[in-house]
C-alpha cells in the first residue's frame, strides 16, 4: 500500500481541484492575509491550487510538500504562469527553513493528514518556531460527520487525450481513542477499455475537538486565537462536517 499523493493521486488531484478552484477558501485567505508583513509559507502545497492565486495577488509565498509528484506538478503549474516560487520537499513535523515567516497557512484540512498525535504536536511546534513575532498561523480543520466503514464511493474523470481516471475510496478503520480514520483508495487509468495503470493508497485523516485544538495552540504558545466556520469570519461551528478555520498569533 503506497503513501498518499503519488503519481496517479496527483493527476486526479489536479483534475478534481485545479489551480484556482475554490471552496470559498481562496477568497477567505486572500482577505485574511491582507497586510501580512513578510513571506508566507504553505506546507503541503500540493499542485499549487491555493499558492498560485496568492502569488498572482502579489504575495510572496514559499511552499513544500512530502510528495515529489505533487511538487513536480506544482512547479509545472507555476512555470506555465511565469511564476518561480521557492518550493522544496519536506515534512511538516521536521522541516527547517532558513528564515521566519509572516504567516503559515494550511487550508482544506491538510494538517489532518498527520494522524499520529506526536507528529501533529511536532508540526505545531515547528510552525510556531518558523513564525516571526506577530506572525499568524491559519489552519483549516474538519469535524467528522457520519463515519460509515466499508462503504465505497467511485468517481470518474475523462482526460483530454481520451484516457479515463477512476478513484474508488473505502473507509476501512476508525480509531475512536486516537481520533483518526483510515481509508483505502484505488486509482486506475484506462485507455480504450483497458486498464493501463493502477495505484493503491492508504489515506489517514485525524480529527480534533474544537476546545482540544484551541488548548493545544495555547500550550505551544500561540495567542489571539479565533475560530471561523465554513469561511465565514468568527462564525462559531454548530455541527459535524463543517470546516473550522483557526487563526492564531505568535
PDB file of C-alpha atoms in Angstrom:
ATOM      1  CA  UNK A   1       0.000   0.000   0.000  1.00  0.00           C
ATOM      2  CA  UNK A   2       1.574   3.296  -1.116  1.00  0.00           C
ATOM      3  CA  UNK A   3       1.713   6.536   0.805  1.00  0.00           C
ATOM      4  CA  UNK A   4      -0.740   9.219  -0.273  1.00  0.00           C
ATOM      5  CA  UNK A   5      -0.273  11.587  -3.189  1.00  0.00           C
ATOM      6  CA  UNK A   6       1.809   9.513  -5.578  1.00  0.00           C
ATOM      7  CA  UNK A   7       1.652   9.689  -9.394  1.00  0.00           C
ATOM      8  CA  UNK A   8      -1.985   8.840 -10.182  1.00  0.00           C
ATOM      9  CA  UNK A   9      -3.207  10.517  -6.998  1.00  0.00           C
ATOM     10  CA  UNK A  10      -1.501  13.734  -8.124  1.00  0.00           C
ATOM     11  CA  UNK A  11      -3.098  13.515 -11.573  1.00  0.00           C
ATOM     12  CA  UNK A  12      -6.556  13.070 -10.047  1.00  0.00           C
ATOM     13  CA  UNK A  13      -5.999  15.910  -7.570  1.00  0.00           C
ATOM     14  CA  UNK A  14      -5.036  18.289 -10.385  1.00  0.00           C
ATOM     15  CA  UNK A  15      -8.098  17.238 -12.373  1.00  0.00           C
ATOM     16  CA  UNK A  16     -10.524  17.463  -9.483  1.00  0.00           C
ATOM     17  CA  UNK A  17      -9.083  20.564  -7.805  1.00  0.00           C
ATOM     18  CA  UNK A  18      -7.302  22.589 -10.498  1.00  0.00           C
ATOM     19  CA  UNK A  19      -5.353  25.744  -9.751  1.00  0.00           C
ATOM     20  CA  UNK A  20      -7.677  28.498  -8.571  1.00  0.00           C
ATOM     21  CA  UNK A  21     -10.662  26.256  -7.842  1.00  0.00           C
ATOM     22  CA  UNK A  22     -12.129  27.382  -4.551  1.00  0.00           C
ATOM     23  CA  UNK A  23     -14.419  26.147  -1.818  1.00  0.00           C
ATOM     24  CA  UNK A  24     -14.619  29.709  -0.549  1.00  0.00           C
ATOM     25  CA  UNK A  25     -11.172  29.264   0.945  1.00  0.00           C
ATOM     26  CA  UNK A  26      -9.117  31.175  -1.639  1.00  0.00           C
ATOM     27  CA  UNK A  27     -11.230  34.298  -1.239  1.00  0.00           C
ATOM     28  CA  UNK A  28     -11.139  33.900   2.547  1.00  0.00           C
ATOM     29  CA  UNK A  29      -7.354  33.519   2.698  1.00  0.00           C
ATOM     30  CA  UNK A  30      -6.782  36.428   0.312  1.00  0.00           C
ATOM     31  CA  UNK A  31      -8.812  38.613   2.662  1.00  0.00           C
ATOM     32  CA  UNK A  32      -7.272  37.359   5.926  1.00  0.00           C
ATOM     33  CA  UNK A  33      -3.711  37.686   4.605  1.00  0.00           C
ATOM     34  CA  UNK A  34      -4.048  41.345   3.660  1.00  0.00           C
ATOM     35  CA  UNK A  35      -1.358  43.392   5.339  1.00  0.00           C
ATOM     36  CA  UNK A  36       0.873  40.403   6.062  1.00  0.00           C
ATOM     37  CA  UNK A  37       4.429  41.570   6.693  1.00  0.00           C
ATOM     38  CA  UNK A  38       6.999  39.109   5.405  1.00  0.00           C
ATOM     39  CA  UNK A  39       6.794  35.966   3.346  1.00  0.00           C
ATOM     40  CA  UNK A  40       4.052  33.336   3.579  1.00  0.00           C
ATOM     41  CA  UNK A  41       4.688  29.594   3.863  1.00  0.00           C
ATOM     42  CA  UNK A  42       2.252  26.930   2.655  1.00  0.00           C
ATOM     43  CA  UNK A  43       3.207  23.458   3.934  1.00  0.00           C
ATOM     44  CA  UNK A  44       1.724  20.583   1.908  1.00  0.00           C
ATOM     45  CA  UNK A  45       1.399  22.957  -1.033  1.00  0.00           C
ATOM     46  CA  UNK A  46       0.160  20.222  -3.379  1.00  0.00           C
ATOM     47  CA  UNK A  47      -0.263  21.245  -7.014  1.00  0.00           C
ATOM     48  CA  UNK A  48      -0.448  24.964  -6.220  1.00  0.00           C
ATOM     49  CA  UNK A  49      -4.247  25.303  -6.096  1.00  0.00           C
ATOM     50  CA  UNK A  50      -4.028  27.902  -3.317  1.00  0.00           C
ATOM     51  CA  UNK A  51      -0.448  29.111  -3.725  1.00  0.00           C
ATOM     52  CA  UNK A  52      -0.744  30.305  -7.307  1.00  0.00           C
ATOM     53  CA  UNK A  53      -3.715  32.672  -6.713  1.00  0.00           C
ATOM     54  CA  UNK A  54      -1.810  34.119  -3.731  1.00  0.00           C
ATOM     55  CA  UNK A  55       1.296  34.655  -5.874  1.00  0.00           C
ATOM     56  CA  UNK A  56      -0.799  36.241  -8.610  1.00  0.00           C
ATOM     57  CA  UNK A  57      -2.300  38.584  -5.999  1.00  0.00           C
ATOM     58  CA  UNK A  58       1.193  39.816  -5.149  1.00  0.00           C
ATOM     59  CA  UNK A  59       2.009  37.810  -2.014  1.00  0.00           C
ATOM     60  CA  UNK A  60       5.456  36.256  -1.595  1.00  0.00           C
ATOM     61  CA  UNK A  61       4.784  32.569  -0.948  1.00  0.00           C
ATOM     62  CA  UNK A  62       7.096  29.591  -0.393  1.00  0.00           C
ATOM     63  CA  UNK A  63       5.833  26.026  -0.293  1.00  0.00           C
ATOM     64  CA  UNK A  64       6.843  22.480   0.456  1.00  0.00           C
ATOM     65  CA  UNK A  65       5.349  19.022   0.200  1.00  0.00           C
ATOM     66  CA  UNK A  66       6.228  15.484   1.202  1.00  0.00           C
ATOM     67  CA  UNK A  67       5.215  14.250  -2.271  1.00  0.00           C
ATOM     68  CA  UNK A  68       7.759  14.731  -5.100  1.00  0.00           C
ATOM     69  CA  UNK A  69       4.974  14.116  -7.612  1.00  0.00           C
ATOM     70  CA  UNK A  70       2.890  16.935  -6.160  1.00  0.00           C
ATOM     71  CA  UNK A  71       5.890  19.275  -6.175  1.00  0.00           C
ATOM     72  CA  UNK A  72       6.691  18.464  -9.818  1.00  0.00           C
ATOM     73  CA  UNK A  73       3.095  19.290 -10.826  1.00  0.00           C
ATOM     74  CA  UNK A  74       3.191  22.475  -8.736  1.00  0.00           C
ATOM     75  CA  UNK A  75       6.399  23.586 -10.467  1.00  0.00           C
ATOM     76  CA  UNK A  76       4.811  22.921 -13.868  1.00  0.00           C
ATOM     77  CA  UNK A  77       1.655  24.831 -12.916  1.00  0.00           C
ATOM     78  CA  UNK A  78       3.774  27.757 -11.728  1.00  0.00           C
ATOM     79  CA  UNK A  79       6.117  27.710 -14.712  1.00  0.00           C
ATOM     80  CA  UNK A  80       3.357  27.956 -17.331  1.00  0.00           C
ATOM     81  CA  UNK A  81       2.111  31.065 -15.495  1.00  0.00           C
ATOM     82  CA  UNK A  82       5.560  32.662 -15.326  1.00  0.00           C
ATOM     83  CA  UNK A  83       5.933  32.121 -11.563  1.00  0.00           C
ATOM     84  CA  UNK A  84       9.090  30.921  -9.789  1.00  0.00           C
ATOM     85  CA  UNK A  85       8.298  30.389  -6.094  1.00  0.00           C
ATOM     86  CA  UNK A  86      10.628  28.670  -3.645  1.00  0.00           C
ATOM     87  CA  UNK A  87       9.479  25.023  -3.467  1.00  0.00           C
ATOM     88  CA  UNK A  88      11.120  22.195  -1.550  1.00  0.00           C
ATOM     89  CA  UNK A  89      10.466  18.625  -0.436  1.00  0.00           C
ATOM     90  CA  UNK A  90       9.976  18.344   3.326  1.00  0.00           C
ATOM     91  CA  UNK A  91       7.689  17.129   6.102  1.00  0.00           C
ATOM     92  CA  UNK A  92       5.554  19.337   8.331  1.00  0.00           C
ATOM     93  CA  UNK A  93       6.942  17.886  11.559  1.00  0.00           C
ATOM     94  CA  UNK A  94      10.624  18.167  10.636  1.00  0.00           C
ATOM     95  CA  UNK A  95      11.178  20.888   8.016  1.00  0.00           C
ATOM     96  CA  UNK A  96      13.830  23.537   8.520  1.00  0.00           C
ATOM     97  CA  UNK A  97      13.740  26.814   6.628  1.00  0.00           C
ATOM     98  CA  UNK A  98      16.434  29.464   6.626  1.00  0.00           C
ATOM     99  CA  UNK A  99      14.007  32.219   7.547  1.00  0.00           C
ATOM    100  CA  UNK A 100      10.916  33.057   9.542  1.00  0.00           C
ATOM    101  CA  UNK A 101       7.536  33.825   8.006  1.00  0.00           C
ATOM    102  CA  UNK A 102       4.845  36.443   8.418  1.00  0.00           C
ATOM    103  CA  UNK A 103       2.189  33.752   8.016  1.00  0.00           C
ATOM    104  CA  UNK A 104       1.951  29.971   7.714  1.00  0.00           C
ATOM    105  CA  UNK A 105      -1.226  28.594   6.137  1.00  0.00           C
ATOM    106  CA  UNK A 106      -2.750  25.111   5.897  1.00  0.00           C
ATOM    107  CA  UNK A 107      -6.081  25.214   4.035  1.00  0.00           C
ATOM    108  CA  UNK A 108      -8.642  22.437   3.430  1.00  0.00           C
ATOM    109  CA  UNK A 109      -7.776  20.091   6.277  1.00  0.00           C
ATOM    110  CA  UNK A 110      -4.288  19.178   5.055  1.00  0.00           C
ATOM    111  CA  UNK A 111      -2.930  19.253   8.606  1.00  0.00           C
ATOM    112  CA  UNK A 112      -5.217  16.328   9.469  1.00  0.00           C
ATOM    113  CA  UNK A 113      -3.106  14.019   7.297  1.00  0.00           C
ATOM    114  CA  UNK A 114      -0.750  13.898  10.291  1.00  0.00           C
ATOM    115  CA  UNK A 115      -2.881  11.305  12.031  1.00  0.00           C
ATOM    116  CA  UNK A 116      -0.402  10.423  14.777  1.00  0.00           C
ATOM    117  CA  UNK A 117      -0.613  12.784  17.741  1.00  0.00           C
ATOM    118  CA  UNK A 118       3.132  13.171  18.285  1.00  0.00           C
ATOM    119  CA  UNK A 119       3.698  14.106  14.652  1.00  0.00           C
ATOM    120  CA  UNK A 120       0.927  16.687  14.904  1.00  0.00           C
ATOM    121  CA  UNK A 121       2.440  18.249  18.020  1.00  0.00           C
ATOM    122  CA  UNK A 122       5.908  18.333  16.475  1.00  0.00           C
ATOM    123  CA  UNK A 123       4.488  20.082  13.413  1.00  0.00           C
ATOM    124  CA  UNK A 124       2.672  22.702  15.506  1.00  0.00           C
ATOM    125  CA  UNK A 125       5.870  23.434  17.439  1.00  0.00           C
ATOM    126  CA  UNK A 126       7.741  23.660  14.140  1.00  0.00           C
ATOM    127  CA  UNK A 127       5.226  26.123  12.695  1.00  0.00           C
ATOM    128  CA  UNK A 128       5.459  28.286  15.818  1.00  0.00           C
ATOM    129  CA  UNK A 129       9.250  28.265  15.631  1.00  0.00           C
ATOM    130  CA  UNK A 130       9.232  29.376  11.979  1.00  0.00           C
ATOM    131  CA  UNK A 131       6.908  32.343  12.501  1.00  0.00           C
ATOM    132  CA  UNK A 132       8.102  35.867  13.065  1.00  0.00           C
ATOM    133  CA  UNK A 133       6.920  37.531  16.270  1.00  0.00           C
ATOM    134  CA  UNK A 134       3.448  38.769  15.389  1.00  0.00           C
ATOM    135  CA  UNK A 135       3.183  36.221  12.570  1.00  0.00           C
ATOM    136  CA  UNK A 136      -0.039  34.301  12.049  1.00  0.00           C
ATOM    137  CA  UNK A 137      -0.870  30.611  11.744  1.00  0.00           C
ATOM    138  CA  UNK A 138      -4.076  29.873   9.803  1.00  0.00           C
ATOM    139  CA  UNK A 139      -5.283  26.281   9.533  1.00  0.00           C
ATOM    140  CA  UNK A 140      -8.486  24.544   8.411  1.00  0.00           C
ATOM    141  CA  UNK A 141      -9.803  21.519  10.310  1.00  0.00           C
ATOM    142  CA  UNK A 142     -12.914  19.404   9.790  1.00  0.00           C
ATOM    143  CA  UNK A 143     -15.264  17.945  12.350  1.00  0.00           C
ATOM    144  CA  UNK A 144     -16.077  14.336  11.401  1.00  0.00           C
ATOM    145  CA  UNK A 145     -19.543  13.617  10.119  1.00  0.00           C
ATOM    146  CA  UNK A 146     -21.107  10.156   9.804  1.00  0.00           C
ATOM    147  CA  UNK A 147     -18.347   7.528   9.595  1.00  0.00           C
ATOM    148  CA  UNK A 148     -19.538   4.502   7.605  1.00  0.00           C
ATOM    149  CA  UNK A 149     -16.988   1.698   7.419  1.00  0.00           C
ATOM    150  CA  UNK A 150     -16.591  -0.358   4.225  1.00  0.00           C
ATOM    151  CA  UNK A 151     -18.867   1.929   2.225  1.00  0.00           C
ATOM    152  CA  UNK A 152     -17.278   2.533  -1.183  1.00  0.00           C
ATOM    153  CA  UNK A 153     -17.567   5.507  -3.499  1.00  0.00           C
ATOM    154  CA  UNK A 154     -16.285   5.744  -7.075  1.00  0.00           C
ATOM    155  CA  UNK A 155     -15.536   8.855  -9.135  1.00  0.00           C
ATOM    156  CA  UNK A 156     -14.556   9.130 -12.801  1.00  0.00           C
ATOM    157  CA  UNK A 157     -12.719  11.752 -14.881  1.00  0.00           C
ATOM    158  CA  UNK A 158     -12.153  11.851 -18.655  1.00  0.00           C
ATOM    159  CA  UNK A 159      -8.825  13.305 -19.782  1.00  0.00           C
ATOM    160  CA  UNK A 160      -8.315  15.435 -22.880  1.00  0.00           C
ATOM    161  CA  UNK A 161      -6.476  12.591 -24.645  1.00  0.00           C
ATOM    162  CA  UNK A 162      -9.409  10.245 -24.070  1.00  0.00           C
ATOM    163  CA  UNK A 163      -7.960   8.363 -21.106  1.00  0.00           C
ATOM    164  CA  UNK A 164     -10.267   7.735 -18.152  1.00  0.00           C
ATOM    165  CA  UNK A 165      -9.250   8.047 -14.498  1.00  0.00           C
ATOM    166  CA  UNK A 166     -11.205   6.433 -11.676  1.00  0.00           C
ATOM    167  CA  UNK A 167     -10.928   6.649  -7.899  1.00  0.00           C
ATOM    168  CA  UNK A 168     -12.551   4.111  -5.612  1.00  0.00           C
ATOM    169  CA  UNK A 169     -12.410   5.040  -1.922  1.00  0.00           C
ATOM    170  CA  UNK A 170     -13.410   2.907   1.050  1.00  0.00           C
ATOM    171  CA  UNK A 171     -13.097   3.749   4.757  1.00  0.00           C
ATOM    172  CA  UNK A 172     -11.709   0.639   6.482  1.00  0.00           C
ATOM    173  CA  UNK A 173     -10.722   1.663  10.006  1.00  0.00           C
ATOM    174  CA  UNK A 174     -11.739   4.151  12.687  1.00  0.00           C
ATOM    175  CA  UNK A 175      -9.756   4.592  15.891  1.00  0.00           C
ATOM    176  CA  UNK A 176     -12.091   6.381  18.307  1.00  0.00           C
ATOM    177  CA  UNK A 177      -9.489   6.559  21.067  1.00  0.00           C
ATOM    178  CA  UNK A 178      -6.705   8.086  18.962  1.00  0.00           C
ATOM    179  CA  UNK A 179      -9.122  10.046  16.761  1.00  0.00           C
ATOM    180  CA  UNK A 180      -8.363   9.053  13.199  1.00  0.00           C
ATOM    181  CA  UNK A 181      -9.787   7.109  10.280  1.00  0.00           C
ATOM    182  CA  UNK A 182      -8.021   5.111   7.568  1.00  0.00           C
ATOM    183  CA  UNK A 183      -9.348   4.883   4.019  1.00  0.00           C
ATOM    184  CA  UNK A 184      -8.065   2.711   1.179  1.00  0.00           C
ATOM    185  CA  UNK A 185      -8.041   4.405  -2.217  1.00  0.00           C
ATOM    186  CA  UNK A 186      -7.583   2.713  -5.585  1.00  0.00           C
ATOM    187  CA  UNK A 187      -6.654   4.896  -8.562  1.00  0.00           C
ATOM    188  CA  UNK A 188      -6.934   3.458 -12.083  1.00  0.00           C
ATOM    189  CA  UNK A 189      -6.144   4.824 -15.531  1.00  0.00           C
ATOM    190  CA  UNK A 190      -7.964   3.335 -18.532  1.00  0.00           C
ATOM    191  CA  UNK A 191      -7.448   3.657 -22.283  1.00  0.00           C
ATOM    192  CA  UNK A 192      -9.681   2.137 -24.932  1.00  0.00           C
ATOM    193  CA  UNK A 193     -11.378  -0.020 -22.294  1.00  0.00           C
ATOM    194  CA  UNK A 194      -8.081  -1.410 -20.977  1.00  0.00           C
ATOM    195  CA  UNK A 195      -6.565  -0.828 -17.560  1.00  0.00           C
ATOM    196  CA  UNK A 196      -3.083   0.609 -18.161  1.00  0.00           C
ATOM    197  CA  UNK A 197      -2.067   1.802 -14.690  1.00  0.00           C
ATOM    198  CA  UNK A 198      -3.212   1.416 -11.098  1.00  0.00           C
ATOM    199  CA  UNK A 199      -2.162   2.733  -7.713  1.00  0.00           C
ATOM    200  CA  UNK A 200      -3.174   1.902  -4.133  1.00  0.00           C
ATOM    201  CA  UNK A 201      -3.146   4.442  -1.351  1.00  0.00           C
ATOM    202  CA  UNK A 202      -3.545   4.302   2.426  1.00  0.00           C
ATOM    203  CA  UNK A 203      -5.190   7.578   3.401  1.00  0.00           C
ATOM    204  CA  UNK A 204      -5.306   8.577   7.102  1.00  0.00           C
ATOM    205  CA  UNK A 205      -7.276  11.509   8.498  1.00  0.00           C
ATOM    206  CA  UNK A 206      -7.219  12.761  12.075  1.00  0.00           C
ATOM    207  CA  UNK A 207      -9.838  14.868  13.841  1.00  0.00           C
ATOM    208  CA  UNK A 208      -9.776  17.239  16.808  1.00  0.00           C
ATOM    209  CA  UNK A 209     -12.372  18.651  19.129  1.00  0.00           C
ATOM    210  CA  UNK A 210     -12.699  22.423  18.918  1.00  0.00           C
ATOM    211  CA  UNK A 211     -11.701  23.062  22.549  1.00  0.00           C
ATOM    212  CA  UNK A 212      -8.955  20.431  22.287  1.00  0.00           C
ATOM    213  CA  UNK A 213      -7.220  22.118  19.363  1.00  0.00           C
ATOM    214  CA  UNK A 214      -7.516  25.586  20.880  1.00  0.00           C
ATOM    215  CA  UNK A 215      -5.869  24.270  24.051  1.00  0.00           C
ATOM    216  CA  UNK A 216      -3.033  22.712  22.024  1.00  0.00           C
ATOM    217  CA  UNK A 217      -2.349  26.029  20.310  1.00  0.00           C
ATOM    218  CA  UNK A 218      -2.314  27.824  23.663  1.00  0.00           C
ATOM    219  CA  UNK A 219       0.056  25.271  25.198  1.00  0.00           C
ATOM    220  CA  UNK A 220       2.509  25.702  22.325  1.00  0.00           C
ATOM    221  CA  UNK A 221       2.490  29.463  22.830  1.00  0.00           C
ATOM    222  CA  UNK A 222       0.043  30.826  20.278  1.00  0.00           C
ATOM    223  CA  UNK A 223      -2.150  33.765  21.299  1.00  0.00           C
ATOM    224  CA  UNK A 224      -5.109  35.755  19.926  1.00  0.00           C
ATOM    225  CA  UNK A 225      -6.809  32.547  18.764  1.00  0.00           C
ATOM    226  CA  UNK A 226     -10.001  32.941  16.733  1.00  0.00           C
ATOM    227  CA  UNK A 227     -12.372  30.463  15.061  1.00  0.00           C
ATOM    228  CA  UNK A 228     -14.322  30.798  11.840  1.00  0.00           C
ATOM    229  CA  UNK A 229     -16.714  28.341  10.208  1.00  0.00           C
ATOM    230  CA  UNK A 230     -17.128  27.484   6.528  1.00  0.00           C
ATOM    231  CA  UNK A 231     -15.037  30.566   5.665  1.00  0.00           C
ATOM    232  CA  UNK A 232     -17.318  32.988   7.488  1.00  0.00           C
ATOM    233  CA  UNK A 233     -15.049  35.000   9.770  1.00  0.00           C
ATOM    234  CA  UNK A 234     -15.615  34.464  13.524  1.00  0.00           C
ATOM    235  CA  UNK A 235     -18.785  32.435  12.987  1.00  0.00           C
ATOM    236  CA  UNK A 236     -18.917  29.636  15.570  1.00  0.00           C
ATOM    237  CA  UNK A 237     -19.317  25.984  14.473  1.00  0.00           C
ATOM    238  CA  UNK A 238     -22.659  24.320  15.057  1.00  0.00           C
ATOM    239  CA  UNK A 239     -22.272  20.705  13.948  1.00  0.00           C
ATOM    240  CA  UNK A 240     -20.360  17.871  12.338  1.00  0.00           C
ATOM    241  CA  UNK A 241     -18.922  18.079   8.843  1.00  0.00           C
ATOM    242  CA  UNK A 242     -18.144  21.793   8.992  1.00  0.00           C
ATOM    243  CA  UNK A 243     -14.823  23.395   8.106  1.00  0.00           C
ATOM    244  CA  UNK A 244     -13.338  25.258  11.071  1.00  0.00           C
ATOM    245  CA  UNK A 245     -10.543  27.751  10.465  1.00  0.00           C
ATOM    246  CA  UNK A 246      -8.275  28.539  13.403  1.00  0.00           C
ATOM    247  CA  UNK A 247      -6.209  31.705  13.298  1.00  0.00           C
ATOM    248  CA  UNK A 248      -3.522  32.295  15.915  1.00  0.00           C
ATOM    249  CA  UNK A 249      -0.588  34.615  16.504  1.00  0.00           C
ATOM    250  CA  UNK A 250       2.972  34.115  17.723  1.00  0.00           C
TER     251      UNK A 250
END
